Short mmCIF file of C-alpha atoms in Angstrom, two decimals:
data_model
loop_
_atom_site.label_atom_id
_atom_site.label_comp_id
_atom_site.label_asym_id
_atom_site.label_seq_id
_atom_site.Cartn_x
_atom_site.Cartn_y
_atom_site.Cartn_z
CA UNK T 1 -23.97 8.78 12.83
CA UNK T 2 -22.02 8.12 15.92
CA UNK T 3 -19.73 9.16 18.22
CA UNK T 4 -18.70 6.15 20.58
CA UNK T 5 -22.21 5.50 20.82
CA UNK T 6 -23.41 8.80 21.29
CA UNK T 7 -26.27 8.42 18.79
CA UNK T 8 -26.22 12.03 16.46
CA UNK T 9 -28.40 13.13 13.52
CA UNK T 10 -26.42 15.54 10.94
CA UNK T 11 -28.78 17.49 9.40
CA UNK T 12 -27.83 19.15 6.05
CA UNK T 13 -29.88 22.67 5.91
CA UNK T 14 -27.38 24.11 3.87
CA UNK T 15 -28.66 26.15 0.96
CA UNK T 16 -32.38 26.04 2.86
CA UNK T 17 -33.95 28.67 4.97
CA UNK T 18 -35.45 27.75 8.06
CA UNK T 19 -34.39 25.45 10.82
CA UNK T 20 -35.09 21.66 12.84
CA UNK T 21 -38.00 22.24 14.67
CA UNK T 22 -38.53 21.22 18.20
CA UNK T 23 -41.60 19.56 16.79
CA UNK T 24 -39.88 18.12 14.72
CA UNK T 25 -36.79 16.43 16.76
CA UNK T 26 -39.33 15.10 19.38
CA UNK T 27 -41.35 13.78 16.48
CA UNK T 28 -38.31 12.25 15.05
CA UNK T 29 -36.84 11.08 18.27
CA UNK T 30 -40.08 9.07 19.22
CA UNK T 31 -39.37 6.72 16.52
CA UNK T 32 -36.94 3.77 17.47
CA UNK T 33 -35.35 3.68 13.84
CA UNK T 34 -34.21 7.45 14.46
CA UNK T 35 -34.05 7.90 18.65
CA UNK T 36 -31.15 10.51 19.39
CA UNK T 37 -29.01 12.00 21.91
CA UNK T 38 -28.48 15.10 19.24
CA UNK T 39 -29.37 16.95 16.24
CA UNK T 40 -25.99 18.75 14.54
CA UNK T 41 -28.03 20.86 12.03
CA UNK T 42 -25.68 22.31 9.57
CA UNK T 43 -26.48 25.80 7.94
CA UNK T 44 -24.77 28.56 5.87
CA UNK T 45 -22.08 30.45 7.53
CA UNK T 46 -22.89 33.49 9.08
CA UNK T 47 -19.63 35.10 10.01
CA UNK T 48 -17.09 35.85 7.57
CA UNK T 49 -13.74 33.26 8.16
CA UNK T 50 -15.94 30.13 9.23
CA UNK T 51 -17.48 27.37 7.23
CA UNK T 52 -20.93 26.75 8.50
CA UNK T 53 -23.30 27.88 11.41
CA UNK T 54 -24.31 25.02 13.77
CA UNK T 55 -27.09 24.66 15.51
CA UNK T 56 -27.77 21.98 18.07
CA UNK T 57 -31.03 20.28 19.14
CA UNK T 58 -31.68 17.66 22.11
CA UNK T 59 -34.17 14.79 21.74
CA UNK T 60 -36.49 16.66 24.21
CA UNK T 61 -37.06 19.42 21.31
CA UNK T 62 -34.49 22.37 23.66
CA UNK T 63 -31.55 24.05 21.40
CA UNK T 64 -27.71 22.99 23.23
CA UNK T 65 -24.77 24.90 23.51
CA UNK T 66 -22.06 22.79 22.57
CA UNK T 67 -21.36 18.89 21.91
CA UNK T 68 -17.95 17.29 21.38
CA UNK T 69 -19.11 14.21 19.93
CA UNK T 70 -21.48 15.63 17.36
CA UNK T 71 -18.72 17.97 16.33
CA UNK T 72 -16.79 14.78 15.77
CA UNK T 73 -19.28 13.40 13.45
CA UNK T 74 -19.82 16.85 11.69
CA UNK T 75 -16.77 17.05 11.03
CA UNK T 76 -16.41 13.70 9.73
CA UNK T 77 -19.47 14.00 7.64
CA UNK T 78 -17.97 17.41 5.31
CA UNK T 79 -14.67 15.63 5.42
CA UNK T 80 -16.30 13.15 3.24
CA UNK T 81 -17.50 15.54 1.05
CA UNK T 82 -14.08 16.62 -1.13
CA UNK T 83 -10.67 17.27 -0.67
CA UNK T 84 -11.12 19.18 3.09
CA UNK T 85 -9.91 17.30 6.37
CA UNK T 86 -10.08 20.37 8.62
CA UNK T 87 -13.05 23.10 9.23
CA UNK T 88 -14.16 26.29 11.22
CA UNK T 89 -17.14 26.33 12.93
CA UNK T 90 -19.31 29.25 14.47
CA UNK T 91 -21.81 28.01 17.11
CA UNK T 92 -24.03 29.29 19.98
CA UNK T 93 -21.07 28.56 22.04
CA UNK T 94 -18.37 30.48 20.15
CA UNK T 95 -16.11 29.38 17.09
CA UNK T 96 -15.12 25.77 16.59
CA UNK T 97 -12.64 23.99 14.98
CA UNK T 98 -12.92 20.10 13.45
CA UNK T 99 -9.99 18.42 12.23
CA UNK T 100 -9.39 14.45 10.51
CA UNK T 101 -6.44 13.13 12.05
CA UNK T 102 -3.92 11.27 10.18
CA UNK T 103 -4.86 7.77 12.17
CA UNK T 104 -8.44 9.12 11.27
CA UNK T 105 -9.94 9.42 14.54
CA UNK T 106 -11.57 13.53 14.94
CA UNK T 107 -10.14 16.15 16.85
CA UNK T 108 -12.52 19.18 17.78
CA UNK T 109 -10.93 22.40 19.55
CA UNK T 110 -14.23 22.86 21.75
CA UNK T 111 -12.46 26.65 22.75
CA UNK T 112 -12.22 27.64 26.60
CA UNK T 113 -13.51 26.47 29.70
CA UNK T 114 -15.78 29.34 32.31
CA UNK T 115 -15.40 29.12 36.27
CA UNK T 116 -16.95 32.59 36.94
CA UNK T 117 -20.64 31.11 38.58
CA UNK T 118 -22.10 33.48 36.49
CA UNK T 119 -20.79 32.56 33.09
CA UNK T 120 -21.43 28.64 33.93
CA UNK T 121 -24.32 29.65 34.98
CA UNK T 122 -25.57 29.23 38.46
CA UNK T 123 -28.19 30.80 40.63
CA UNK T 124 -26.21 31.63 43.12
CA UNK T 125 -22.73 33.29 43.99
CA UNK T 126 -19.72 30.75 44.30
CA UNK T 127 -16.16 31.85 44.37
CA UNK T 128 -14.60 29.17 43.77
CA UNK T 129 -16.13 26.97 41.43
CA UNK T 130 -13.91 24.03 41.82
CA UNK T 131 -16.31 22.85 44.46
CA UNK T 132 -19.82 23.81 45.12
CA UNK T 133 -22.45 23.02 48.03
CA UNK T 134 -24.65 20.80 46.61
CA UNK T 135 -25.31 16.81 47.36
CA UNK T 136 -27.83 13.83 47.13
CA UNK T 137 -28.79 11.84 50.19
CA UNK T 138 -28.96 12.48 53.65
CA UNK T 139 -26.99 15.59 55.22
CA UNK T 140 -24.67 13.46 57.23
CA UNK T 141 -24.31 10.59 54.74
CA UNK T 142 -24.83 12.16 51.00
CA UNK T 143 -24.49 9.68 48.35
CA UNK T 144 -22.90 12.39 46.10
CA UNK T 145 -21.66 15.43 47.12
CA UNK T 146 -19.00 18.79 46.41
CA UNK T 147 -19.34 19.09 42.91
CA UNK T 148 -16.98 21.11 40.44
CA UNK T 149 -18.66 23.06 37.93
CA UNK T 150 -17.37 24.70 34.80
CA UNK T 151 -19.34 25.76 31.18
CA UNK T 152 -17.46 24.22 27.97
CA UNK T 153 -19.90 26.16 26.41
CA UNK T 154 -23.19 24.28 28.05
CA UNK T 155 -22.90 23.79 31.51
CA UNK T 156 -21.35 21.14 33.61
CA UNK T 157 -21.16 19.24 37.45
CA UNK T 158 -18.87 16.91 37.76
CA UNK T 159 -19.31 14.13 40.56
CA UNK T 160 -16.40 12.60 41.96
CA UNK T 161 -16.57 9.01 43.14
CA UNK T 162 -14.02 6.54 44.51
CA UNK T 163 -16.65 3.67 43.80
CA UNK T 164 -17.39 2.68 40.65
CA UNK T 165 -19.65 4.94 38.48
CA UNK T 166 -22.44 1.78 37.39
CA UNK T 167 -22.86 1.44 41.70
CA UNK T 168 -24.98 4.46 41.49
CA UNK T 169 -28.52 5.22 40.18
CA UNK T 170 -27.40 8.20 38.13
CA UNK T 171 -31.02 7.80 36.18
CA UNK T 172 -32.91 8.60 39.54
CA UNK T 173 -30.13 11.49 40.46
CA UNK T 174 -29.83 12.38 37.10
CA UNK T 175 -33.18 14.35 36.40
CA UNK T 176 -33.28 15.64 40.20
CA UNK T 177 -29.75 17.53 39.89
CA UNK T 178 -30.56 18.36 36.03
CA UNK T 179 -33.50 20.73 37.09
CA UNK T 180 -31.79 21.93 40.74
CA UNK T 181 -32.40 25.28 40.98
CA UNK T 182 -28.79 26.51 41.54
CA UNK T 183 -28.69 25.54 37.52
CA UNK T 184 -30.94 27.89 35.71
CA UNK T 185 -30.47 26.49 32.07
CA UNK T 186 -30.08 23.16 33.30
CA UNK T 187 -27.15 21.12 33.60
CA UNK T 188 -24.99 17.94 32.51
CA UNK T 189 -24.37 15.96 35.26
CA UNK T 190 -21.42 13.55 35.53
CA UNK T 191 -19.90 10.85 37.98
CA UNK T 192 -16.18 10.57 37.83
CA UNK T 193 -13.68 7.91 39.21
CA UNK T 194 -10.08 9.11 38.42
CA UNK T 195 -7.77 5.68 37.97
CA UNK T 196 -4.39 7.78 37.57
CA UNK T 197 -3.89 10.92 37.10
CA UNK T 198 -3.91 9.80 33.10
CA UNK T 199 -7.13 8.00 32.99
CA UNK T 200 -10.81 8.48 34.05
CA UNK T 201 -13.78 6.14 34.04
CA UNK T 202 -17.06 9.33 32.96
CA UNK T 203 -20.65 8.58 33.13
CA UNK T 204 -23.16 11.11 32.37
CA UNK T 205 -26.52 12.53 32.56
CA UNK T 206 -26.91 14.51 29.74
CA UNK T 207 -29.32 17.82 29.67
CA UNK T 208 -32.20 17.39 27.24
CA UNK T 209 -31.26 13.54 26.64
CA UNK T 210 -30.64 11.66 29.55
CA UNK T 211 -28.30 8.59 30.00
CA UNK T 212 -25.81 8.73 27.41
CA UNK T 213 -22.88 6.19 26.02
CA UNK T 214 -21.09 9.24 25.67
CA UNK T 215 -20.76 12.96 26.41
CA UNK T 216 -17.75 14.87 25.03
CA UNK T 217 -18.31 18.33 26.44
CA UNK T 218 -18.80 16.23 29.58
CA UNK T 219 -15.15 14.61 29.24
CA UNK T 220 -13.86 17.81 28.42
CA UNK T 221 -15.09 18.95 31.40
CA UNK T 222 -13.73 16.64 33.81
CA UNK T 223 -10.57 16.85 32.47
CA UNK T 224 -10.56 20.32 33.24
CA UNK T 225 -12.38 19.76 36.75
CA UNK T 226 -9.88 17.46 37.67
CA UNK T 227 -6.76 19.12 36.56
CA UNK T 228 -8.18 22.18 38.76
CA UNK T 229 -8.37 20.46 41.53
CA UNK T 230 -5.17 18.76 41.00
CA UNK T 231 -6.86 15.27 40.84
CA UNK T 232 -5.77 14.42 36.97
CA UNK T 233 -2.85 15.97 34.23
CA UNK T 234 -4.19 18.44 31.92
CA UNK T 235 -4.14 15.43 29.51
CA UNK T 236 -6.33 12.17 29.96
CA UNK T 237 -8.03 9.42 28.26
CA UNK T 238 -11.64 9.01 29.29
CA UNK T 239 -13.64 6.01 29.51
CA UNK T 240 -17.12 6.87 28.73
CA UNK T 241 -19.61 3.64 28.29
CA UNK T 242 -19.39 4.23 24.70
CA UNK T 243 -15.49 3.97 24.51
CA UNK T 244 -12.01 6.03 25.00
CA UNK T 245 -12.15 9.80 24.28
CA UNK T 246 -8.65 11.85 24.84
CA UNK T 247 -9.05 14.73 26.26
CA UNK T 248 -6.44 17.89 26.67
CA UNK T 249 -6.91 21.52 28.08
CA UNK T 250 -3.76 22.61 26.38
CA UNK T 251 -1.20 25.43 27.47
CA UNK T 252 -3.31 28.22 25.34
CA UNK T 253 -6.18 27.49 27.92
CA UNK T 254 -8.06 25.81 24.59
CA UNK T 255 -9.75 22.45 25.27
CA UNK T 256 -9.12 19.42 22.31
CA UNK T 257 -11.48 16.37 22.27
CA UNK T 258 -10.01 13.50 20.03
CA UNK T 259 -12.00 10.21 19.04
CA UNK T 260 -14.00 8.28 16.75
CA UNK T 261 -17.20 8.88 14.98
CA UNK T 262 -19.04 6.75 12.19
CA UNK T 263 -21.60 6.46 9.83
CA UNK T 264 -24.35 4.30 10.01
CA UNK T 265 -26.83 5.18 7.48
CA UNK T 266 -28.37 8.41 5.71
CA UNK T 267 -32.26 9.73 4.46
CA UNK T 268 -34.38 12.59 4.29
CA UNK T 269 -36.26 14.35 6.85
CA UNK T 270 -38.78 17.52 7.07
CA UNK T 271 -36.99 19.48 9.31
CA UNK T 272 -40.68 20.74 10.54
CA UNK T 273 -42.65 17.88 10.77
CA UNK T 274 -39.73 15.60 11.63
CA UNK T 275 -41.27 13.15 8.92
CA UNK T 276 -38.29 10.84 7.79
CA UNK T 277 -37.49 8.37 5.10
CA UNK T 278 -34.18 6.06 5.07
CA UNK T 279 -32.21 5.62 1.70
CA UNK T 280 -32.19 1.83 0.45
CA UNK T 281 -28.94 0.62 0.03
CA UNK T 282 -27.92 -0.86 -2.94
CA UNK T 283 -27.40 -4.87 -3.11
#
């Protein structure tokens, strides 16, 4: 499947014991036919009230907290499935909710943003988040710079630019401010250009995948980054390479991610070996 690009693998382990293998999703993402931003893997519920468990794998084989557009396409995926247009989720990151719009575009609650520096986390003490010391370039000319940082579950630094976001070389920055040491589990790193305090151009350097046509926990988190720092409204449609999400970190201080996702074909796969086969479709 897809979310606006955001190439995802939903892996049905219901009913099965055992999980995706990092073996296995490096194996599986070395092949063009199946190459990935993300593994949704979809287990048994574990927690009394929700639907299913989900765990979350990255192409480079690491487990991920959280991912907006997967959700999307999870969520799409059990719609299709019976009668059910709306679902609870328990993940790494907390509980989860995915609901099928009217219009039929997804909307996943993705729960609440962290500030605190250590719940993001970073190596370091900050006290206010909104904008940290960190920066690209040379001291007296850094080509980004001043970050805001916040978890939506997996964390996130947010960029802000006044040029456009393709004028930088976000796949040489990218991997350097990934693996900084003030971000002990890694990070997602994004370059944002706010249009009006409605709209936002996103680009992002995603952890354990790398360039992406779209991140949503990455959206989600600039909306939330900018509405802290009084650059954007609380609600904003944001232009990611892939396409438009909307994003809104509503009253309750819950964070909603609305967009597309779509099918593009199904198959098996060993979940160990990452061995794959795609089902013929029929004339």
């Amino acid at each position: 499947m897809n979310g606006l690009g955001n190439q995802i693998i939903v892996a049905d382990m219901r009913g099965r014991p055992g999980r995706v293998t990092p073996e296995a999703a490096i194996a599986i993402n070395a092949t063009p036919g199946t190459k990935f931003d993300q593994i949704m893997a979809i287990h048994d519920s574990r927690t009394p009230g929700t639907a299913y468990y989900i765990e979350i794998i990255n192409s480079d084989g690491s487990r991920a907290q959280a991912c907006g557009n997967g959700m999307r396409c999870v969520t799409q995926f059990l719609a299709s499935e019976g009668d059910l247009d709306a679902f609870t989720f328990e993940s790494v990151a907390g509980i989860l909710f995915g609901k099928v719009e009217a219009d039929g575009l997804i909307t996943v609650d993705m729960g609440t943003p962290k500030f605190a520096w250590f719940e993001i986390p970073l190596a370091e003490e900050f006290a206010d988040t909104r904008q940290i010391e960190l920066q690209i370039g040379p001291i007296d000319a850094p080509v980004l710079h001043s970050p805001s940082v916040a978890s939506m579950g997996n964390p996130h630094a947010t960029f802000w630019v006044h040029n456009d976001v393709w004028s930088y070389a976000l796949d040489r920055f990218g991997p350097m401010l990934e693996n900084h040491p003030i971000f002990p589990e890694r990070a997602n790193i994004s370059l944002a250009q706010v249009l009006t305090p409605d709209r936002m151009i996103l680009r992002t350097w995603e952890r354990g995948a790398g360039l992406t046509q779209a991140c949503g926990t990455a959206a989600c988190a600039a909306v939330v980054n900018g509405a802290r720092t009084r650059r954007t409204a609380r609600k904003v449609t944001v232009t990611l390479p892939g396409g438009d999400l909307t994003v809104e970190w509503r009253p309750d201080d819950h964070v909603t991610l609305t967009g597309p996702s779509e099918l593009e074909w199904t198959g098996t796969l060993d979940p160990v070996s990452g061995i794959w086969a795609r089902n013929e479709v029929a004339a």
